[in-house]
XYZ file of C-alpha atoms in Angstrom:
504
model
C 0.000 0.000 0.000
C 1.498 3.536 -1.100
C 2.461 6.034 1.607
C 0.506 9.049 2.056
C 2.327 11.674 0.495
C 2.730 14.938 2.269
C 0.694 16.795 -0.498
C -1.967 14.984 -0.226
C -1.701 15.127 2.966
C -1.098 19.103 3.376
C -4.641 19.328 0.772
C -6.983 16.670 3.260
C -5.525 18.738 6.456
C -7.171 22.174 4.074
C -10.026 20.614 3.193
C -10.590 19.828 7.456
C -9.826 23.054 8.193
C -12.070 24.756 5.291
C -15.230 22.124 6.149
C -15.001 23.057 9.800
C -15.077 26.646 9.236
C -17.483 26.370 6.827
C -19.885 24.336 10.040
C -19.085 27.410 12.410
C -19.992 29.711 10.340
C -22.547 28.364 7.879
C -25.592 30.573 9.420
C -23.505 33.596 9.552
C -23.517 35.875 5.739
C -20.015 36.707 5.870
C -17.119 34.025 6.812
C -13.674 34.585 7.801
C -11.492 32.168 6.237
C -8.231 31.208 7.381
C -5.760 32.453 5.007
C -8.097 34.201 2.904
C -9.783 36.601 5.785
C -13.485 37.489 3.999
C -12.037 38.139 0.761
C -14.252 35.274 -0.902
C -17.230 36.176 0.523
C -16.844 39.887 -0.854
C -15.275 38.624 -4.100
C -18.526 36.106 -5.004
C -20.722 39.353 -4.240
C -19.193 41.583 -6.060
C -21.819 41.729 -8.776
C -24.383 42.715 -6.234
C -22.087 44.641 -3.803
C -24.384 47.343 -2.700
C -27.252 45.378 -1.904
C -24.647 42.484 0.158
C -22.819 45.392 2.187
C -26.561 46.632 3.186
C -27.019 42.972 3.987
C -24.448 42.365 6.300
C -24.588 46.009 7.655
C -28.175 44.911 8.508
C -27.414 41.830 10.351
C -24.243 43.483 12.509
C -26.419 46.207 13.259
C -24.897 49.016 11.263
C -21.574 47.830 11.779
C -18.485 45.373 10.940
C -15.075 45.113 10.499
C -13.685 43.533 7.199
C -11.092 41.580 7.484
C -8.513 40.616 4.315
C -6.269 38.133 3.876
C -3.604 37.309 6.261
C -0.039 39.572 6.045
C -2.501 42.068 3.456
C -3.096 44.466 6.119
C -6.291 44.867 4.276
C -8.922 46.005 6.720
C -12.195 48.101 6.382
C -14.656 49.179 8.872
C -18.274 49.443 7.315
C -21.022 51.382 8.558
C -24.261 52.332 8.677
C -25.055 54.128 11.536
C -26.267 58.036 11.752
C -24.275 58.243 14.874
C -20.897 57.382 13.835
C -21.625 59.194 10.265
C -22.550 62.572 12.739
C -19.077 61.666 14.631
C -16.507 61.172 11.655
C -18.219 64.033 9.397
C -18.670 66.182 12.002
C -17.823 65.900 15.709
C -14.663 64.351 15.247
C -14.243 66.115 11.734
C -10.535 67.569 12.021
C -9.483 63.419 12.846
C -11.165 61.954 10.017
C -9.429 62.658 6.310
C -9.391 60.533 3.428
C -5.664 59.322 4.479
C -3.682 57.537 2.018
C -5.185 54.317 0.587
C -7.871 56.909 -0.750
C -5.089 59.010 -1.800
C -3.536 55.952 -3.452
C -6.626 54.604 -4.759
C -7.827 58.006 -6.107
C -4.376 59.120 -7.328
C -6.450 60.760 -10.705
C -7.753 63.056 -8.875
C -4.675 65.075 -8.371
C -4.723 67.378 -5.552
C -8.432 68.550 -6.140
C -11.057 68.995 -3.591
C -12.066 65.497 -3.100
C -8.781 64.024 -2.717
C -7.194 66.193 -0.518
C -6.722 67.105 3.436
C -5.576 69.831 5.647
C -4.605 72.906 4.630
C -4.728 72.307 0.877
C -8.069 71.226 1.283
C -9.339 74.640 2.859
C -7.439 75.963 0.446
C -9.298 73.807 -2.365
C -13.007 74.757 -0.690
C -12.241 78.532 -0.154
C -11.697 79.940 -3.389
C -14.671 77.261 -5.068
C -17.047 78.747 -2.405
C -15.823 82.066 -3.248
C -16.942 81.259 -6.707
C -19.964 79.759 -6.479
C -21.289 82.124 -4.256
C -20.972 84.692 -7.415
C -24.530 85.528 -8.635
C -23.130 86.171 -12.321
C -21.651 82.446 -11.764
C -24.724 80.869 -10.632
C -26.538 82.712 -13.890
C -24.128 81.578 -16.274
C -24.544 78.129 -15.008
C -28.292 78.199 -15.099
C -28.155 79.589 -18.770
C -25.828 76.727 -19.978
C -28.001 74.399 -18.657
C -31.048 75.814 -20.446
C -29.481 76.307 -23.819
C -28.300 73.282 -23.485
C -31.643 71.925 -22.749
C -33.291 73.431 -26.014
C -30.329 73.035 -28.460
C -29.485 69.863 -27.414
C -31.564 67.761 -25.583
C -35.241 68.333 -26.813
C -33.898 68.126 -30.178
C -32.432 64.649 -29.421
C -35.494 63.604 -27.746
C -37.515 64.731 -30.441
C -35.875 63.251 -33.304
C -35.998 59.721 -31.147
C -40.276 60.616 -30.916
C -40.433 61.347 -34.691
C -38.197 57.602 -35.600
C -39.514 55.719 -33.322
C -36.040 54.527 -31.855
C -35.569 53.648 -28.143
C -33.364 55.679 -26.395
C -30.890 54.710 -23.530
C -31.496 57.518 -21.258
C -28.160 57.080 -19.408
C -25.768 57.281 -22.108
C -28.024 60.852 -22.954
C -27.997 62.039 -19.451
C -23.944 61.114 -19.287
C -23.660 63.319 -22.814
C -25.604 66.152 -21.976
C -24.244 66.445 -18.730
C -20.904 66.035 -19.863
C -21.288 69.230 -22.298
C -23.003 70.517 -19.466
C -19.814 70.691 -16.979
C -17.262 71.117 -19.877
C -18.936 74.113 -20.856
C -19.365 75.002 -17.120
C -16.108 74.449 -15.638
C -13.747 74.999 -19.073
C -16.070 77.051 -21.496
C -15.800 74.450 -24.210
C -18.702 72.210 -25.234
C -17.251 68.865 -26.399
C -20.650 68.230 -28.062
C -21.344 64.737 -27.003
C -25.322 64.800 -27.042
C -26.403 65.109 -30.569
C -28.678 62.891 -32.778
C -25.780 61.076 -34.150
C -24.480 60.051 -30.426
C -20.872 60.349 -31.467
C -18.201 58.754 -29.810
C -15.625 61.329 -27.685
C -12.809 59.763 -25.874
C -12.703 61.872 -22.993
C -16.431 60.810 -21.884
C -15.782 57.974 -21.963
C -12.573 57.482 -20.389
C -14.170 58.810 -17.228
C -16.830 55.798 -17.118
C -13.211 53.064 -17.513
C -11.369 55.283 -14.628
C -14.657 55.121 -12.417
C -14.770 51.344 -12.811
C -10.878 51.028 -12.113
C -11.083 52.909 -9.308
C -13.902 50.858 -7.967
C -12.072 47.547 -7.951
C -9.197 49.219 -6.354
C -11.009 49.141 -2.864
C -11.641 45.965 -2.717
C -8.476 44.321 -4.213
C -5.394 44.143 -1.485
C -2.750 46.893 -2.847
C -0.276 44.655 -3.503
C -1.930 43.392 -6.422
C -3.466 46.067 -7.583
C -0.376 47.663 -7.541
C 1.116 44.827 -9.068
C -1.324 45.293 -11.924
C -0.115 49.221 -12.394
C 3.657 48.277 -13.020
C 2.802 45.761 -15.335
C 0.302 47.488 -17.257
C -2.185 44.700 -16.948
C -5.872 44.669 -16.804
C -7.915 47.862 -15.471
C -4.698 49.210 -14.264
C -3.918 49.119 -18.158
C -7.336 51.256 -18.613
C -7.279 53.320 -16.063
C -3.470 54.355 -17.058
C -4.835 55.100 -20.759
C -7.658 56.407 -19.802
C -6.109 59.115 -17.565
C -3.777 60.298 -20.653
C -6.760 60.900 -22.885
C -8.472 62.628 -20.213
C -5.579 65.055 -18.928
C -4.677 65.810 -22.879
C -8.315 67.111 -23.031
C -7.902 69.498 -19.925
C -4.531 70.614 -20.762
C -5.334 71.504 -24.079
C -8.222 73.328 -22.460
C -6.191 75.212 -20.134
C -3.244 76.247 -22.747
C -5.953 77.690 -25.050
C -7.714 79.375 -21.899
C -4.322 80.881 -20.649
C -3.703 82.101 -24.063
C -6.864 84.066 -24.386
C -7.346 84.974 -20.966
C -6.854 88.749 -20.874
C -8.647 89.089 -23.876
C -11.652 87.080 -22.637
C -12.479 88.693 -19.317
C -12.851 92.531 -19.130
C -11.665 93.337 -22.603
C -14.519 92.374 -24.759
C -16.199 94.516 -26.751
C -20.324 95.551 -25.912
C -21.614 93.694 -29.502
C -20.050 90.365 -27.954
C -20.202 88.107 -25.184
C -16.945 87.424 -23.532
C -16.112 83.979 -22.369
C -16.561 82.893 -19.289
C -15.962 79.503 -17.411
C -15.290 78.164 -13.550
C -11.106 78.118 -14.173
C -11.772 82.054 -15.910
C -13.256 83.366 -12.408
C -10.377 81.376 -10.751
C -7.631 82.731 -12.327
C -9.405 86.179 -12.146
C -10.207 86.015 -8.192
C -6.686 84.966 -7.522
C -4.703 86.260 -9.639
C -3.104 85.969 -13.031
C 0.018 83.778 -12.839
C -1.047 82.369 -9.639
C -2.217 79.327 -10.149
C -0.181 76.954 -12.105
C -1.945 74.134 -15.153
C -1.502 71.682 -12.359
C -3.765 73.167 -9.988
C -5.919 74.132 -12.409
C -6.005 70.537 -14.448
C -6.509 68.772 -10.962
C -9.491 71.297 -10.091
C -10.966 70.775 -13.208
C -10.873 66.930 -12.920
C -12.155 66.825 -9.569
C -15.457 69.038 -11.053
C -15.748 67.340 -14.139
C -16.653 63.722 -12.521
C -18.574 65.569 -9.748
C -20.325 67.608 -12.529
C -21.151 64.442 -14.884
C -21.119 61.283 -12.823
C -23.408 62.396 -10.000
C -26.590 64.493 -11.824
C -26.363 62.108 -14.806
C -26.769 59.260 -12.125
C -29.503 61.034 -10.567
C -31.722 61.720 -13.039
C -31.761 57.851 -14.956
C -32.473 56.395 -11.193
C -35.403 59.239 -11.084
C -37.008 58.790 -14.200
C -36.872 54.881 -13.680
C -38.490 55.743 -9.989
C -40.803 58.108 -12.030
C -41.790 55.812 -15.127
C -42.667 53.209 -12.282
C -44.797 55.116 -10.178
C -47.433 56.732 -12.928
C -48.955 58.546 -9.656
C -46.083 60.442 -8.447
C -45.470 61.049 -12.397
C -48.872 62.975 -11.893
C -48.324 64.978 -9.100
C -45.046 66.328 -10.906
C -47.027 67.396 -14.011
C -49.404 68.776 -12.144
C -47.168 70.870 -9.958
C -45.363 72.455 -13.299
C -48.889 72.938 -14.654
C -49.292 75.372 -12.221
C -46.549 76.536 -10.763
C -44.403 77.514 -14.067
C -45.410 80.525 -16.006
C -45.817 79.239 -20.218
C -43.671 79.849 -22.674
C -44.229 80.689 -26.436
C -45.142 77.263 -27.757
C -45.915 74.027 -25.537
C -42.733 75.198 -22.991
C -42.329 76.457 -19.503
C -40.499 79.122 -17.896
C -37.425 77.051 -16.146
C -36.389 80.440 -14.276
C -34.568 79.883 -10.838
C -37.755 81.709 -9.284
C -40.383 79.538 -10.350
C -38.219 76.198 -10.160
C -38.137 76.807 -5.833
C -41.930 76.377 -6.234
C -41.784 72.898 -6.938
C -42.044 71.453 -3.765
C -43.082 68.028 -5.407
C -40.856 67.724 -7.454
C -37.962 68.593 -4.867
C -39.356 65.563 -2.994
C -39.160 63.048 -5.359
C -35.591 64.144 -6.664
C -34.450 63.636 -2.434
C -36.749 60.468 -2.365
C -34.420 59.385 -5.719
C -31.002 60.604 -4.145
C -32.123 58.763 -0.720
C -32.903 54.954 -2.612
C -29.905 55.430 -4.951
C -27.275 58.147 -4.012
C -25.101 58.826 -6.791
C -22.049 58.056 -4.736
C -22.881 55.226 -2.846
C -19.917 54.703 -0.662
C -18.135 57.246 1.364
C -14.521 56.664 2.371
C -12.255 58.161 5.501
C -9.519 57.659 7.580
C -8.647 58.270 11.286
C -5.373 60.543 11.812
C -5.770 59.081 15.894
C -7.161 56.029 17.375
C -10.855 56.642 18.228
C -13.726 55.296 19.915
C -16.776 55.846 17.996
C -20.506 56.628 19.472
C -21.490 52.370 18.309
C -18.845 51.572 20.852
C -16.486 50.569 18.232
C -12.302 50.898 18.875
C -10.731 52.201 15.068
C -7.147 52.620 15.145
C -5.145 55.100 13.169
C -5.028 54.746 9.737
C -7.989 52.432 9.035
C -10.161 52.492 6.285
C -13.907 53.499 7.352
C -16.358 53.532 4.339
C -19.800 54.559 5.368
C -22.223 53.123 2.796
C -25.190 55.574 1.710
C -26.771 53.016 -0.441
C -27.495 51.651 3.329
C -28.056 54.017 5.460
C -31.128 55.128 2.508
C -32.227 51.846 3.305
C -32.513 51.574 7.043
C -35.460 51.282 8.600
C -34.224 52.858 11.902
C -33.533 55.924 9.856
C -36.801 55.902 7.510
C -39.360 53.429 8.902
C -41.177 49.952 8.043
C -41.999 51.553 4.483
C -37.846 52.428 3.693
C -37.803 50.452 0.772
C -40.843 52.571 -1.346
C -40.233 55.438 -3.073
C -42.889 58.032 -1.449
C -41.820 61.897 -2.264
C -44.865 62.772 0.104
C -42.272 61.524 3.130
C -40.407 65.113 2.863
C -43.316 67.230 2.319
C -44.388 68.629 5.857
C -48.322 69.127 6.440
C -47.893 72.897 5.911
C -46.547 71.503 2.200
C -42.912 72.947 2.931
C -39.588 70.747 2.500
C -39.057 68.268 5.886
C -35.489 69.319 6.862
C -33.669 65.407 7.421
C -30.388 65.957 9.032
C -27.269 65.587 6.679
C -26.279 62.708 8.634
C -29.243 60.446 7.779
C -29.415 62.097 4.457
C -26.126 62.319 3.448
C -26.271 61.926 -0.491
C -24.636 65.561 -0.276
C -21.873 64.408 2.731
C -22.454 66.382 5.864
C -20.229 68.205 8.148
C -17.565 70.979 6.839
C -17.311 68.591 3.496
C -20.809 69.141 2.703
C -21.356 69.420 -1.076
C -20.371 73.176 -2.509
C -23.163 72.214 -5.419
C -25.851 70.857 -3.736
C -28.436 74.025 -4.763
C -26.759 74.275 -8.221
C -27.221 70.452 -8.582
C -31.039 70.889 -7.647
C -31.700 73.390 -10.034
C -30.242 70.930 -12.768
C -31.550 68.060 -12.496
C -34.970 70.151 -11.921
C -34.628 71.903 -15.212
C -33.779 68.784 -17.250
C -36.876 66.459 -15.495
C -39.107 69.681 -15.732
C -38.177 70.034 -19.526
C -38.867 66.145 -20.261
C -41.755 65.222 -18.337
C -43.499 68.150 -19.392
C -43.058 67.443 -23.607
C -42.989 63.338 -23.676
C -44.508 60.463 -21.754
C -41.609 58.067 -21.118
C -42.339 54.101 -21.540
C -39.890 52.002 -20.480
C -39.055 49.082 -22.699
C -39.788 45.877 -21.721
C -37.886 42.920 -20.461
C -34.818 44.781 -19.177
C -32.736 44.523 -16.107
C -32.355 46.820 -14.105
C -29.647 46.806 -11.384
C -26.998 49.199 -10.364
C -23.437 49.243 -11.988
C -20.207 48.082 -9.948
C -18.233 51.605 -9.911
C -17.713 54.493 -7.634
C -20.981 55.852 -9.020
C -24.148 54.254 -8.983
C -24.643 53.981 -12.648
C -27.221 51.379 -13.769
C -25.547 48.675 -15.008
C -27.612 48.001 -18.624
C -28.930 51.491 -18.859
C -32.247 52.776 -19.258
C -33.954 52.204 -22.178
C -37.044 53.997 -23.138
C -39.409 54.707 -26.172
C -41.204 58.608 -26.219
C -44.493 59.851 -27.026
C -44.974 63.670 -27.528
C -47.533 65.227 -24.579
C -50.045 67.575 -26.152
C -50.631 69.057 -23.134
């Protein structure tokens, strides 16, 4: 009879080990596997990640550690809970940063707003709330937005009516609000929504960096790092993807440094001078002040806030919308009589009249509550800390809060968390319900709270406004619909749709 060879015998003493652990922890969603840590577990879920973190989140009671494989040092604390959201964002603000794995993982981003700490940060959030707070800004963004609107969109829509053709809504919203921010942020329109749907490499290199990114969070460093030096894989994408993006902005920026004494204060009366976000930067600061590098990574960090995020927004909403023909309804109703008519079939999509839609307003929160564009948040202590869940986090661990969860918790929202119901944020005086940025935290909370949360609003008003009021949307049958794996919650197939003209 053969001896037992130490192989075999090293693979039957696995195979114990696995079965046993498998008979601990059968009943429990998430196993820690010798060797392996809960890497499988995550790894077999990725497909439906959002809806397995709220899962486990769920059963721990708003909160778990993740533990990687052994000698990966790869360890994440998820939560869920208002509390500790309140303490990192807010309380305990000047501890938490996005500390380096996010700076590592989000290396694209440059030294914008979103990616950095400290000083440079409140250097970063100064002069863009200096900025923003500019009422000829906040004009010239709500006039893009409405050209853009009539040249662009209804056109599009339109032609898609007249044919016959389904449209993906998504890949439009992603176009227009593309142009939208490019024209915002650089003063160039790259011109992606048009009848033709043409294909431009810089929108579309920011849809392969979001995924790359993604994958980077839950992949230990090593190998994704691994990945970058070889030039393998989505490290290969993201890598080619970033060139074509930053030759976009820094062609951008040469041609707006070039023109930019000519452009602002020297124009003549019979024409309009141009004007962008990086012209009133360089203006308010000073000529010569801030270098292409600041100005490429601020323009980056706006750009996939600008696009990802409303674009995001609005497919989830008009999904939400196209589902619910009641709330679909209301809405019409509301612009029936709230917005003054326009020559034609339109509507007056002034700033004034758009704060009267209170309904509306609901069901865009209702959206951004169920599906937040960004569905996981990420920080870092700088100190050990106890947080409020009773919960020990050393220094320099990864903390991602999930909002795709916390929109989903019925400690936060109730038995009925799950339904989309725009009538939970209208009060019985018909006013907004203020919900705490802490429970509703689709626009962060704390001294990080989004600089474009109004200016957002007012988009994605105008654009729904515009549509619902001049087609019926249908959606088309026998699709799936599911959110995308990525750092923004994209849906995964689209949203396809056929239009019928309103003759309202």
């Amino acid at each position: 009879m053969a001896m037992v060879g130490f192989g075999e015998f090293l693979l039957a003493f696995l195979l114990f080990v696995l079965i046993y652990y498998w008979r601990l922890n059968r009943h429990a969603p998430i196993t820690n596997w010798p060797v392996l840590g809960m890497l499988p577990g995550l790894l077999l879920n990725l497909s439906i990640i959002f809806d397995y973190l709220t899962m486990l989140l769920k059963h721990h009671r708003g909160n778990f550690m993740f533990e990687g494989p052994w000698l990966s040092n790869m360890k994440i604390f998820f939560t869920s809970d208002p509390m500790n959201v309140q303490h990192i964002t807010s309380t305990k603000f000047e501890n938490y940063g996005k500390g380096d794995d996010f700076r590592e993982i989000f290396e694209v981003l440059g030294d914008g707003i979103f990616r950095s700490d400290s000083q440079l940060w409140k250097y970063n959030r100064s002069i863009l709330h200096s900025t923003f707070k500019q009422v000829s800004f906040q004009l010239f963004i709500h006039k893009t937005i409405n050209n853009k609107i009539e040249s662009c969109l209804l056109p599009f829509l339109d032609h898609a009516w007249k044919q016959g053709t389904e449209v993906d809504l998504q890949e439009a919203f992603q176009r227009l609000t593309f142009d939208v921010i490019c024209s915002t942020v650089l003063g160039f329109d790259p011109t992606c929504l048009s009848i033709d749907f043409p294909e431009v490499a810089c929108e579309k290199a920011f849809t392969e960096l979001e995924d790359a990114i993604f994958y980077r969070h839950f992949t230990p460093r090593c190998s994704w790092k691994l990945l970058q030096w070889l030039q393998l894989g989505k490290e290969k994408n993201l890598k080619e993807s970033q060139e074509i993006v930053d030759q976009m902005l820094y062609k951008e920026i040469a041609s707006m440094s070039k023109v930019q004494g000519e452009s602002i204060g020297n124009s003549t009366p019979e024409e309009e001078p141009r004007f962008s976000l990086l012209d009133v930067l360089i203006s308010e600061v000073g000529k010569g002040k801030l270098d292409d590098k600041f100005l490429r990574d601020t323009a980056i960090n706006l750009l996939a806030a600008g696009r990802d995020t409303i674009s995001a927004c609005l497919t989830w909403f008009f999904w939400l919308v196209a589902t619910h023909p009641s709330v679909e309804s209301k809405i019409l109703e509301e612009i029936h009589e709230k917005l003054p008519a326009r020559e034609g079939n339109g509507k007056d999509l002034g700033v004034e009249w758009l704060s009267q839609l209170t309904y509306l307003h609901a069901a865009i929160s209702e959206t951004l509550r169920l599906y937040p564009p960004v569905p996981l948040e990420h920080k870092c202590p700088l100190k050990s800390d106890m947080l409020p869940s009773g919960h020990w986090i050393k220094s320099n661990t990864m903390i991602l809060y999930s909002l795709y969860s916390m929109g989903r918790a019925e400690e936060i929202w109730g038995e009925d968390c799950l339904k989309f119901r725009p009538e939970r944020w209208i009060s019985n005086r018909g006013g907004i319900i203020h919900i705490p940025s802490y429970k509703f935290i689709a626009f962060n909370a704390g001294p990080r709270s989004c600089l474009g949360k109004a200016i957002s609003y007012t988009e994605i008003k105008m654009i729904a406004a515009a549509i619902l009021w001049n087609y019926r949307i249908q959606l088309v049958e026998g699709q799936a619909i599911s959110p995308r794996v990525s750092v923004v919650l994209h849906m995964k197939h689209g949203l396809k749709v056929t239009l019928t003209k309103r003759s309202i």
